[in-house]
Amino acid sequence: MTQVVIATKNRGKVKDFEAIFGPLGYEVVTMLDVAPDMDIEETGTTFEENAVLKAETLSAALQTMVIADDSGLAIDALHGEPGVYSARYAGDHDDEANIQKALRNLQGETNRQARFVCVIAVAEPNKETYYVRGECEGEITTEKRGTNGFGYDPIFYVPTLNKTMAELTPEQKSTISHRGAAIAKLKEKL
Ligand SMILES: O=c1[nH]c(=O)c2ncn([C@@H]3O[C@H](COP(=O)(O)OP(=O)(O)OP(=O)(O)O)[C@@H](O)[C@H]3O)c2[nH]1
Ligand SMILES: [Mg+2]
């Protein structure tokens, strides 16, 4: 089975990637498998910078092709926050605290428009790194709904499906999500 190496330690992302790459016959391998002790500091101020940083760092260490995903939630009424800081908005990778902070900051706000953004970078030794970007439009709810997914999925409402991201199966999520959109673009290039 062909392996695809992903520079992530986020189990939620891994599930999303497996839902897409699994049916295509790829085995998804992540930092949790091959570099659990490695920490890549995300010093960039854009999704693109951080995705490239993660892909190139792990690719250099393993001397193989590596894919990285840097993603987040941009809320219009909060001027694009939490953006690249989505994972650490209220506490390092504390999804529940992050959700509560977003809901608190939007209390009484009628403009609930937001989008998920996902930038996927591909780095390979002696080749030029490239990236693709996918986005998904939605609205922030006033309370959590659904138990699938990760991060802000329970408060991200997708009007076209009348469901939050957390009410979708990983397969359904992949057909409409920012990650699915980015991977669709990636497939054209791989
Ligand atoms: O509800 C969500 N559904 C999604 O589909 C999604 N995609 C991203 N996010 C949020 O944005 C952060 C990424 O930050 P991020 O790209 O730095 O990843 P991470 O730090 O979690 O893992 P790693 O890949 O860096 O190891 C995540 O933690 C989440 O808070 C999502 N939330
Ligand atoms: Mg991260």
CSV table of C-alpha atoms and ligand atoms in Angstrom, one decimal:
chain,number,residue,atom,x,y,z
A,1,MET,CA,0.0,0.0,0.0
A,2,THR,CA,1.3,3.4,-0.9
A,3,GLN,CA,2.0,5.6,2.1
A,4,VAL,CA,1.2,9.3,2.4
A,5,VAL,CA,3.1,11.0,5.3
A,6,ILE,CA,1.3,13.9,7.0
A,7,ALA,CA,3.0,16.3,9.3
A,8,THR,CA,0.3,16.5,11.9
A,9,LYS,CA,-0.4,15.3,15.5
A,10,ASN,CA,-4.1,16.2,15.4
A,11,ARG,CA,-6.2,13.0,15.5
A,12,GLY,CA,-9.2,14.9,14.2
A,13,LYS,CA,-7.3,15.8,11.0
A,14,VAL,CA,-6.0,12.3,10.7
A,15,LYS,CA,-9.6,11.0,10.6
A,16,ASP,CA,-10.5,13.6,7.9
A,17,PHE,CA,-7.4,12.6,5.8
A,18,GLU,CA,-8.2,8.8,6.2
A,19,ALA,CA,-11.8,9.4,5.0
A,20,ILE,CA,-10.4,10.8,1.8
A,21,PHE,CA,-7.1,8.9,1.2
A,22,GLY,CA,-8.3,5.5,2.5
A,23,PRO,CA,-10.8,4.9,-0.4
A,24,LEU,CA,-8.0,5.9,-2.9
A,25,GLY,CA,-5.8,3.1,-1.6
A,26,TYR,CA,-3.3,5.2,0.5
A,27,GLU,CA,-2.2,4.4,4.0
A,28,VAL,CA,-2.1,7.6,6.1
A,29,VAL,CA,1.1,7.9,8.3
A,30,THR,CA,1.5,10.8,10.6
A,31,MET,CA,3.9,12.3,13.1
A,32,LEU,CA,2.1,10.3,15.8
A,33,ASP,CA,3.5,7.2,14.1
A,34,VAL,CA,6.9,8.4,12.8
A,35,ALA,CA,8.0,11.4,14.9
A,36,PRO,CA,6.0,11.5,18.1
A,37,ASP,CA,8.7,13.4,20.0
A,38,MET,CA,9.2,16.1,17.3
A,39,ASP,CA,7.6,19.5,17.9
A,40,ILE,CA,7.4,22.0,15.1
A,41,GLU,CA,6.8,25.5,16.4
A,42,GLU,CA,4.3,27.3,14.2
A,43,THR,CA,5.9,30.7,14.0
A,44,GLY,CA,4.2,31.9,10.8
A,45,THR,CA,1.4,34.5,10.7
A,46,THR,CA,-0.4,32.9,7.7
A,47,PHE,CA,-1.8,29.4,7.1
A,48,GLU,CA,0.5,29.2,4.0
A,49,GLU,CA,3.7,30.0,6.1
A,50,ASN,CA,2.8,27.5,8.8
A,51,ALA,CA,1.8,24.7,6.3
A,52,VAL,CA,5.1,25.1,4.4
A,53,LEU,CA,7.1,25.2,7.7
A,54,LYS,CA,5.5,21.9,8.9
A,55,ALA,CA,5.9,20.1,5.6
A,56,GLU,CA,9.5,21.2,4.9
A,57,THR,CA,10.7,20.5,8.5
A,58,LEU,CA,9.3,16.9,8.5
A,59,SER,CA,10.3,16.3,4.9
A,60,ALA,CA,13.9,17.3,5.7
A,61,ALA,CA,14.0,15.1,8.7
A,62,LEU,CA,12.6,12.0,7.0
A,63,GLN,CA,14.0,12.7,3.5
A,64,THR,CA,10.7,11.8,1.9
A,65,MET,CA,7.6,13.6,0.5
A,66,VAL,CA,5.5,15.1,3.3
A,67,ILE,CA,2.1,16.8,3.3
A,68,ALA,CA,1.1,19.3,6.0
A,69,ASP,CA,-2.2,21.0,6.8
A,70,ASP,CA,-2.5,24.3,8.5
A,71,SER,CA,-6.1,25.3,9.1
A,72,GLY,CA,-8.4,27.4,11.2
A,73,LEU,CA,-11.6,29.3,11.6
A,74,ALA,CA,-12.1,32.9,10.5
A,75,ILE,CA,-15.1,34.7,12.1
A,76,ASP,CA,-16.1,37.9,10.2
A,77,ALA,CA,-17.5,39.8,13.3
A,78,LEU,CA,-14.2,39.1,15.1
A,79,HIS,CA,-12.2,40.4,12.2
A,80,GLY,CA,-11.0,37.0,11.1
A,81,GLU,CA,-10.2,35.7,14.6
A,82,PRO,CA,-9.1,33.1,15.7
A,83,GLY,CA,-7.5,32.5,12.3
A,84,VAL,CA,-4.0,31.0,12.5
A,85,TYR,CA,-4.3,30.9,16.3
A,86,SER,CA,-7.4,28.6,16.2
A,87,ALA,CA,-5.8,25.7,18.0
A,88,ARG,CA,-4.5,27.9,20.8
A,89,TYR,CA,-7.4,30.5,21.0
A,90,ALA,CA,-8.3,29.9,24.7
A,91,GLY,CA,-5.8,27.2,25.6
A,92,ASP,CA,-3.4,24.9,23.8
A,93,HIS,CA,-5.6,22.5,21.8
A,94,ASP,CA,-8.4,22.7,24.3
A,95,ASP,CA,-11.4,22.4,21.9
A,96,GLU,CA,-14.0,23.0,24.6
A,97,ALA,CA,-12.3,26.2,25.9
A,98,ASN,CA,-11.8,27.4,22.3
A,99,ILE,CA,-15.5,26.9,21.5
A,100,GLN,CA,-16.7,28.7,24.7
A,101,LYS,CA,-14.4,31.6,24.0
A,102,ALA,CA,-15.8,32.0,20.4
A,103,LEU,CA,-19.4,31.8,21.7
A,104,ARG,CA,-18.6,34.3,24.4
A,105,ASN,CA,-17.0,36.8,22.0
A,106,LEU,CA,-20.0,36.5,19.7
A,107,GLN,CA,-22.7,36.9,22.4
A,108,GLY,CA,-25.4,39.3,21.1
A,109,GLU,CA,-23.8,39.5,17.7
A,110,THR,CA,-26.1,38.9,14.7
A,111,ASN,CA,-23.4,38.6,12.1
A,112,ARG,CA,-22.5,34.9,12.5
A,113,GLN,CA,-20.7,34.5,9.2
A,114,ALA,CA,-17.5,32.5,9.3
A,115,ARG,CA,-15.3,30.2,7.2
A,116,PHE,CA,-13.0,27.4,7.7
A,117,VAL,CA,-9.7,27.7,5.8
A,118,CYS,CA,-7.3,24.8,5.1
A,119,VAL,CA,-3.9,25.2,3.4
A,120,ILE,CA,-2.1,22.0,2.4
A,121,ALA,CA,1.6,22.2,1.6
A,122,VAL,CA,3.6,19.4,-0.1
A,123,ALA,CA,7.4,19.3,0.4
A,124,GLU,CA,9.8,16.8,-1.2
A,125,PRO,CA,13.6,16.7,-1.0
A,126,ASN,CA,15.2,18.6,-3.9
A,127,LYS,CA,11.8,19.8,-5.2
A,128,GLU,CA,10.0,23.1,-4.8
A,129,THR,CA,7.4,23.2,-2.1
A,130,TYR,CA,3.9,24.1,-3.2
A,131,TYR,CA,0.5,24.6,-1.6
A,132,VAL,CA,-3.2,24.6,-2.2
A,133,ARG,CA,-6.0,26.4,-0.3
A,134,GLY,CA,-9.6,25.3,0.4
A,135,GLU,CA,-12.4,27.2,2.2
A,136,CYS,CA,-15.8,26.3,3.5
A,137,GLU,CA,-18.5,29.0,4.3
A,138,GLY,CA,-20.8,28.7,7.3
A,139,GLU,CA,-22.3,30.3,10.4
A,140,ILE,CA,-21.4,30.1,14.1
A,141,THR,CA,-24.3,28.7,16.1
A,142,THR,CA,-25.3,29.9,19.6
A,143,GLU,CA,-24.9,26.4,21.1
A,144,LYS,CA,-23.1,23.1,20.3
A,145,ARG,CA,-24.8,20.5,18.1
A,146,GLY,CA,-23.4,17.1,17.1
A,147,THR,CA,-20.5,14.9,18.4
A,148,ASN,CA,-18.4,14.0,15.3
A,149,GLY,CA,-15.4,15.9,14.1
A,150,PHE,CA,-13.1,18.0,16.2
A,151,GLY,CA,-12.2,21.6,17.1
A,152,TYR,CA,-15.1,24.0,16.3
A,153,ASP,CA,-17.2,21.5,14.3
A,154,PRO,CA,-20.1,21.5,16.9
A,155,ILE,CA,-20.6,25.3,16.5
A,156,PHE,CA,-20.0,25.5,12.7
A,157,TYR,CA,-23.3,25.4,10.9
A,158,VAL,CA,-23.4,24.5,7.2
A,159,PRO,CA,-26.6,26.2,5.7
A,160,THR,CA,-26.7,24.0,2.6
A,161,LEU,CA,-26.9,20.9,4.7
A,162,ASN,CA,-28.9,22.3,7.6
A,163,LYS,CA,-26.4,20.7,9.9
A,164,THR,CA,-23.3,21.5,11.9
A,165,MET,CA,-20.0,19.9,10.8
A,166,ALA,CA,-20.2,17.8,14.0
A,167,GLU,CA,-23.5,16.2,12.7
A,168,LEU,CA,-21.8,14.9,9.6
A,169,THR,CA,-20.0,11.7,9.1
A,170,PRO,CA,-16.3,12.0,8.2
A,171,GLU,CA,-17.2,11.1,4.6
A,172,GLN,CA,-20.0,13.7,4.4
A,173,LYS,CA,-17.7,16.3,6.0
A,174,SER,CA,-15.0,15.6,3.4
A,175,THR,CA,-17.4,16.4,0.5
A,176,ILE,CA,-18.0,19.9,1.7
A,177,SER,CA,-15.2,20.9,4.0
A,178,HIS,CA,-12.2,23.2,3.6
A,179,ARG,CA,-10.0,20.1,3.9
A,180,GLY,CA,-11.9,18.2,1.3
A,181,ALA,CA,-11.7,21.2,-1.0
A,182,ALA,CA,-7.9,21.6,-0.5
A,183,ILE,CA,-7.4,17.9,-1.1
A,184,ALA,CA,-9.5,17.9,-4.3
A,185,LYS,CA,-7.1,20.6,-5.6
A,186,LEU,CA,-4.1,18.6,-4.4
A,187,LYS,CA,-5.3,15.5,-6.3
A,188,GLU,CA,-5.0,17.4,-9.5
A,189,LYS,CA,-1.3,18.1,-8.8
A,190,LEU,CA,-0.1,14.8,-7.3
B,1,LIG,O1,-13.9,22.4,13.9
B,1,LIG,C1,-13.0,22.3,13.2
B,1,LIG,N1,-13.0,21.5,12.1
B,1,LIG,C2,-12.0,21.4,11.2
B,1,LIG,O2,-12.1,20.7,10.2
B,1,LIG,C3,-10.8,22.2,11.5
B,1,LIG,N2,-9.7,22.4,10.9
B,1,LIG,C4,-9.0,23.2,11.7
B,1,LIG,N3,-9.6,23.5,12.8
B,1,LIG,C5,-9.2,24.4,13.9
B,1,LIG,O3,-8.0,24.9,13.6
B,1,LIG,C6,-6.9,24.3,14.3
B,1,LIG,C7,-5.8,24.0,13.4
B,1,LIG,O4,-4.6,24.4,13.8
B,1,LIG,P1,-3.3,23.7,13.2
B,1,LIG,O5,-3.5,23.7,11.7
B,1,LIG,O6,-2.1,24.3,13.7
B,1,LIG,O7,-3.4,22.2,13.6
B,1,LIG,P2,-3.2,21.5,15.0
B,1,LIG,O8,-2.2,22.3,15.8
B,1,LIG,O9,-4.4,21.1,15.6
B,1,LIG,O10,-2.4,20.2,14.5
B,1,LIG,P3,-1.0,20.1,13.6
B,1,LIG,O11,-1.5,19.6,12.3
B,1,LIG,O12,-0.4,21.4,13.6
B,1,LIG,O13,-0.2,19.1,14.3
B,1,LIG,C8,-7.5,23.1,14.9
B,1,LIG,O14,-6.9,22.7,16.1
B,1,LIG,C9,-8.9,23.5,15.1
B,1,LIG,O15,-9.1,24.3,16.3
B,1,LIG,C10,-10.8,22.9,12.7
B,1,LIG,N4,-11.8,23.0,13.5
B,2,MG,MG,-0.6,23.1,15.0
